[in-house]
Amino acid sequence: MALDLDSPQEARRVLDALPGLRWAKVGPMLLLAGGWDLVAELKGRGIRVFLDLKWHDIPHAVAGAVAAAARLGVDLVTVHALGGEEMVRAAVAARGKTRVAGVTVLTSHSAASLAAALGRPTVELAGEVERLARMLLAAGVDAVVTSPEEIGVVRSVAGPDTWIVVPGIRPPFAEVGDQRRTATPEAAVAAGATHLVVGRPIVRAKDPRKVYQGLCDAIG
Ligand code: C5P
């Protein structure tokens, strides 16, 4: 679950409602609002920490960040594929027992918005994700992050042990918001996702426990 909340109090309210939660994803929003103490509190609650800071920097800086996260006991971190193969290799070499996930193309991108960002007339999203996934896997990542639309493409180039982490999950009742490539939890699991990332549909729900339980039931 993505704890994209702007205060530790809000995060605790959601966490208290979800006693069986196994993973929490912490991004810059909550890290800066709650500090490292809140992340340590997650570990104290027996929850695995997915630190999603999507590092994209020079290899030395990213390796240092990954090593620091590993020392703090973080379970999973993210790096951006667009940081390049040397950066991803440096992250993998520094990871210790922490897993490294490589982000391919953000779920909030459409083909048109990615083409605009890259300054190209068009891009073929699945081809772009496949190219980046091959590079990430060659560099040794443990997991690939992609939208529901490219799960099959990623699995076709990944071994059976690679995690495929999929944001952009929207149950039918949920608002799409800024996401552009989305699917229901059932569809994402059927396509081969190993880990789903769900934020606003749970944390903004009136009854987060009910939505979380519904999602768990839907994917068995
Ligand atoms: O609220 P929502 O369910 O859209 O949250 C999705 C989460 O997944 C956000 O925390 C976002 O940072 C993250 N994410 C994403 N697309 C990616 C990688 C991560 O939406 N490609």
Short mmCIF file of C-alpha atoms and ligand atoms in Angstrom, two decimals:
data_model
loop_
_atom_site.label_atom_id
_atom_site.label_comp_id
_atom_site.label_asym_id
_atom_site.label_seq_id
_atom_site.Cartn_x
_atom_site.Cartn_y
_atom_site.Cartn_z
CA MET A 1 0.00 0.00 0.00
CA ALA A 2 1.30 3.47 -0.92
CA LEU A 3 1.21 5.67 2.18
CA ASP A 4 1.18 8.93 0.23
CA LEU A 5 0.00 11.07 3.12
CA ASP A 6 1.30 14.38 4.38
CA SER A 7 1.32 13.81 8.13
CA PRO A 8 2.39 11.02 10.48
CA GLN A 9 -1.01 11.27 12.19
CA GLU A 10 -2.80 10.46 8.94
CA ALA A 11 -0.40 7.60 8.27
CA ARG A 12 -1.05 6.15 11.74
CA ARG A 13 -4.80 6.45 11.22
CA VAL A 14 -4.56 4.34 8.06
CA LEU A 15 -2.09 1.88 9.59
CA ASP A 16 -4.27 1.37 12.66
CA ALA A 17 -7.15 0.48 10.34
CA LEU A 18 -5.09 -2.19 8.53
CA PRO A 19 -3.68 -4.59 11.12
CA GLY A 20 -2.72 -7.29 8.61
CA LEU A 21 -0.75 -5.00 6.32
CA ARG A 22 2.49 -6.62 5.11
CA TRP A 23 4.07 -3.85 3.00
CA ALA A 24 3.96 -0.05 3.13
CA LYS A 25 5.39 2.12 0.41
CA VAL A 26 6.92 5.35 1.66
CA GLY A 27 7.60 8.15 -0.82
CA PRO A 28 9.03 11.63 -0.43
CA MET A 29 5.71 13.04 0.82
CA LEU A 30 5.52 10.94 3.97
CA LEU A 31 9.27 10.71 4.51
CA LEU A 32 9.57 14.49 4.65
CA ALA A 33 6.44 14.86 6.76
CA GLY A 34 7.14 12.06 9.22
CA GLY A 35 10.92 11.68 9.20
CA TRP A 36 12.83 8.47 9.60
CA ASP A 37 11.20 7.77 12.99
CA LEU A 38 7.95 7.02 11.23
CA VAL A 39 9.65 4.58 8.88
CA ALA A 40 11.26 2.87 11.87
CA GLU A 41 7.80 2.69 13.41
CA LEU A 42 6.58 0.77 10.38
CA LYS A 43 9.34 -1.78 10.88
CA GLY A 44 8.36 -1.94 14.56
CA ARG A 45 4.82 -2.78 13.49
CA GLY A 46 6.19 -5.73 11.52
CA ILE A 47 5.51 -4.04 8.16
CA ARG A 48 8.01 -4.33 5.31
CA VAL A 49 9.21 -0.98 4.01
CA PHE A 50 9.24 -0.12 0.31
CA LEU A 51 11.16 3.16 0.11
CA ASP A 52 10.07 4.64 -3.21
CA LEU A 53 12.36 7.62 -3.82
CA LYS A 54 12.97 6.65 -7.48
CA TRP A 55 16.65 7.55 -7.43
CA HIS A 56 18.02 9.05 -10.64
CA ASP A 57 21.47 10.50 -10.01
CA ILE A 58 25.14 9.78 -10.68
CA PRO A 59 26.16 6.19 -9.83
CA HIS A 60 28.17 7.20 -6.75
CA ALA A 61 25.23 9.10 -5.22
CA VAL A 62 22.72 6.33 -5.91
CA ALA A 63 25.03 3.61 -4.59
CA GLY A 64 25.45 5.60 -1.38
CA ALA A 65 21.70 6.06 -1.01
CA VAL A 66 21.03 2.37 -1.55
CA ALA A 67 23.74 1.38 0.94
CA ALA A 68 22.28 3.78 3.53
CA ALA A 69 18.79 2.35 3.00
CA ALA A 70 20.19 -1.16 3.39
CA ARG A 71 21.85 -0.22 6.67
CA LEU A 72 18.51 1.11 7.91
CA GLY A 73 16.78 -2.19 7.12
CA VAL A 74 14.68 -1.01 4.16
CA ASP A 75 13.26 -3.98 2.26
CA LEU A 76 12.85 -2.52 -1.24
CA VAL A 77 14.06 0.66 -2.96
CA THR A 78 13.50 2.12 -6.42
CA VAL A 79 15.84 3.54 -9.03
CA HIS A 80 14.85 5.08 -12.36
CA ALA A 81 15.88 3.10 -15.42
CA LEU A 82 16.57 6.40 -17.17
CA GLY A 83 19.50 6.90 -14.78
CA GLY A 84 21.24 4.40 -17.04
CA GLU A 85 22.84 0.98 -16.75
CA GLU A 86 25.94 2.11 -14.87
CA MET A 87 23.78 3.76 -12.21
CA VAL A 88 21.56 0.70 -11.87
CA ARG A 89 24.59 -1.61 -11.59
CA ALA A 90 26.00 0.62 -8.84
CA ALA A 91 22.68 0.42 -6.98
CA VAL A 92 22.60 -3.37 -7.27
CA ALA A 93 26.19 -3.71 -6.08
CA ALA A 94 25.42 -1.60 -2.97
CA ARG A 95 22.15 -3.25 -2.01
CA GLY A 96 23.13 -5.83 0.61
CA LYS A 97 19.95 -7.59 1.69
CA THR A 98 17.72 -4.82 0.32
CA ARG A 99 15.99 -5.49 -2.98
CA VAL A 100 16.32 -3.01 -5.83
CA ALA A 101 13.40 -2.30 -8.16
CA GLY A 102 13.86 -0.46 -11.44
CA VAL A 103 11.15 1.93 -12.60
CA THR A 104 10.55 1.76 -16.35
CA VAL A 105 8.00 4.36 -17.52
CA LEU A 106 5.87 6.16 -14.94
CA THR A 107 2.25 5.03 -14.83
CA SER A 108 1.16 8.64 -15.15
CA HIS A 109 2.68 8.81 -18.67
CA SER A 110 0.67 8.31 -21.84
CA ALA A 111 2.55 7.65 -25.08
CA ALA A 112 2.00 11.31 -26.01
CA SER A 113 3.32 12.72 -22.72
CA LEU A 114 6.40 10.46 -22.80
CA ALA A 115 7.10 11.46 -26.42
CA ALA A 116 6.81 15.11 -25.42
CA ALA A 117 9.19 14.62 -22.48
CA LEU A 118 11.74 12.88 -24.71
CA GLY A 119 11.34 15.36 -27.56
CA ARG A 120 10.35 12.68 -30.06
CA PRO A 121 7.35 12.74 -32.42
CA THR A 122 6.01 9.42 -31.06
CA VAL A 123 6.96 6.56 -28.78
CA GLU A 124 5.66 3.03 -28.55
CA LEU A 125 5.18 2.53 -24.82
CA ALA A 126 5.41 -1.26 -24.70
CA GLY A 127 8.60 -1.20 -26.76
CA GLU A 128 10.09 1.46 -24.53
CA VAL A 129 9.23 -0.50 -21.38
CA GLU A 130 10.68 -3.70 -22.90
CA ARG A 131 13.94 -1.95 -23.78
CA LEU A 132 14.28 -0.47 -20.28
CA ALA A 133 13.30 -3.74 -18.59
CA ARG A 134 15.99 -5.64 -20.53
CA MET A 135 18.58 -3.14 -19.39
CA LEU A 136 17.39 -3.26 -15.76
CA LEU A 137 17.47 -7.05 -15.74
CA ALA A 138 20.93 -7.18 -17.31
CA ALA A 139 22.06 -4.82 -14.54
CA GLY A 140 20.74 -7.27 -11.94
CA VAL A 141 17.61 -5.69 -10.42
CA ASP A 142 15.35 -7.83 -8.25
CA ALA A 143 12.13 -6.21 -9.44
CA VAL A 144 10.75 -4.20 -12.34
CA VAL A 145 8.10 -1.52 -11.83
CA THR A 146 5.71 -1.02 -14.71
CA SER A 147 2.11 -0.18 -15.48
CA PRO A 148 -0.57 -2.87 -15.85
CA GLU A 149 -0.39 -2.51 -19.62
CA GLU A 150 3.17 -3.84 -19.94
CA ILE A 151 3.15 -6.70 -17.41
CA GLY A 152 3.20 -9.34 -20.17
CA VAL A 153 6.03 -7.61 -22.00
CA VAL A 154 8.12 -7.46 -18.83
CA ARG A 155 7.45 -11.09 -17.93
CA SER A 156 8.48 -12.17 -21.42
CA VAL A 157 11.97 -10.76 -20.84
CA ALA A 158 12.27 -11.51 -17.08
CA GLY A 159 13.00 -14.77 -15.36
CA PRO A 160 10.34 -16.40 -13.20
CA ASP A 161 11.86 -15.05 -9.96
CA THR A 162 11.75 -11.37 -10.90
CA TRP A 163 9.12 -9.38 -9.08
CA ILE A 164 6.82 -7.30 -11.26
CA VAL A 165 5.60 -4.39 -9.15
CA VAL A 166 2.56 -2.66 -10.60
CA PRO A 167 1.08 0.73 -9.65
CA GLY A 168 -1.89 2.28 -11.45
CA ILE A 169 -4.27 -0.13 -9.75
CA ARG A 170 -7.83 1.07 -9.71
CA PRO A 171 -10.83 -0.94 -8.48
CA PRO A 172 -13.90 -0.05 -10.57
CA PHE A 173 -15.23 2.44 -7.98
CA ALA A 174 -11.98 4.40 -7.65
CA GLU A 175 -11.08 7.67 -9.33
CA VAL A 176 -8.28 7.43 -11.88
CA GLY A 177 -6.72 10.78 -10.88
CA ASP A 178 -3.36 11.47 -12.55
CA GLN A 179 -2.72 7.86 -13.58
CA ARG A 180 -2.92 7.13 -17.32
CA ARG A 181 -2.25 3.37 -17.61
CA THR A 182 -4.46 1.56 -15.12
CA ALA A 183 -6.20 -1.76 -14.46
CA THR A 184 -8.27 -3.45 -11.81
CA PRO A 185 -6.39 -5.54 -9.24
CA GLU A 186 -7.84 -8.76 -10.71
CA ALA A 187 -6.67 -7.87 -14.23
CA ALA A 188 -3.16 -6.95 -13.04
CA VAL A 189 -2.75 -10.21 -11.14
CA ALA A 190 -4.16 -12.21 -14.06
CA ALA A 191 -1.58 -10.55 -16.32
CA GLY A 192 1.25 -11.65 -14.02
CA ALA A 193 1.87 -8.87 -11.50
CA THR A 194 3.56 -10.20 -8.36
CA HIS A 195 3.08 -7.04 -6.25
CA LEU A 196 0.38 -4.40 -6.60
CA VAL A 197 0.83 -0.80 -5.44
CA VAL A 198 -2.38 0.87 -4.33
CA GLY A 199 -2.46 4.31 -2.78
CA ARG A 200 -5.36 6.71 -3.04
CA PRO A 201 -8.12 4.10 -3.50
CA ILE A 202 -7.24 2.92 0.05
CA VAL A 203 -5.84 5.93 1.88
CA ARG A 204 -8.59 8.28 0.67
CA ALA A 205 -11.41 5.81 1.32
CA LYS A 206 -13.91 6.53 4.09
CA ASP A 207 -13.27 2.99 5.30
CA PRO A 208 -9.70 1.98 4.33
CA ARG A 209 -10.05 -1.42 5.97
CA LYS A 210 -13.07 -2.32 3.85
CA VAL A 211 -11.34 -1.33 0.60
CA TYR A 212 -8.10 -3.10 1.59
CA GLN A 213 -9.98 -6.27 2.51
CA GLY A 214 -11.98 -6.09 -0.72
CA LEU A 215 -8.74 -5.85 -2.71
CA CYS A 216 -7.20 -8.79 -0.86
CA ASP A 217 -10.33 -10.88 -1.45
CA ALA A 218 -10.43 -9.91 -5.14
CA ILE A 219 -6.93 -11.23 -5.79
CA GLY A 220 -7.22 -14.26 -3.54
O1 C5P B 1 -2.51 6.70 -5.35
P1 C5P B 1 -2.03 5.73 -6.39
O2 C5P B 1 -2.64 4.34 -6.23
O3 C5P B 1 -2.13 6.25 -7.80
O4 C5P B 1 -0.47 5.56 -6.04
C1 C5P B 1 0.43 4.93 -6.90
C2 C5P B 1 1.80 4.99 -6.26
O5 C5P B 1 2.74 4.30 -7.09
C3 C5P B 1 2.36 6.38 -6.03
O6 C5P B 1 2.99 6.36 -4.76
C4 C5P B 1 3.40 6.58 -7.10
O7 C5P B 1 4.50 7.31 -6.65
C5 C5P B 1 3.84 5.15 -7.39
N1 C5P B 1 4.31 4.86 -8.74
C6 C5P B 1 3.54 5.08 -9.88
N2 C5P B 1 4.04 4.78 -11.11
C7 C5P B 1 5.27 4.25 -11.23
C8 C5P B 1 6.05 3.98 -10.10
C9 C5P B 1 5.53 4.31 -8.86
O8 C5P B 1 2.41 5.53 -9.76
N3 C5P B 1 5.73 3.88 -12.41
#
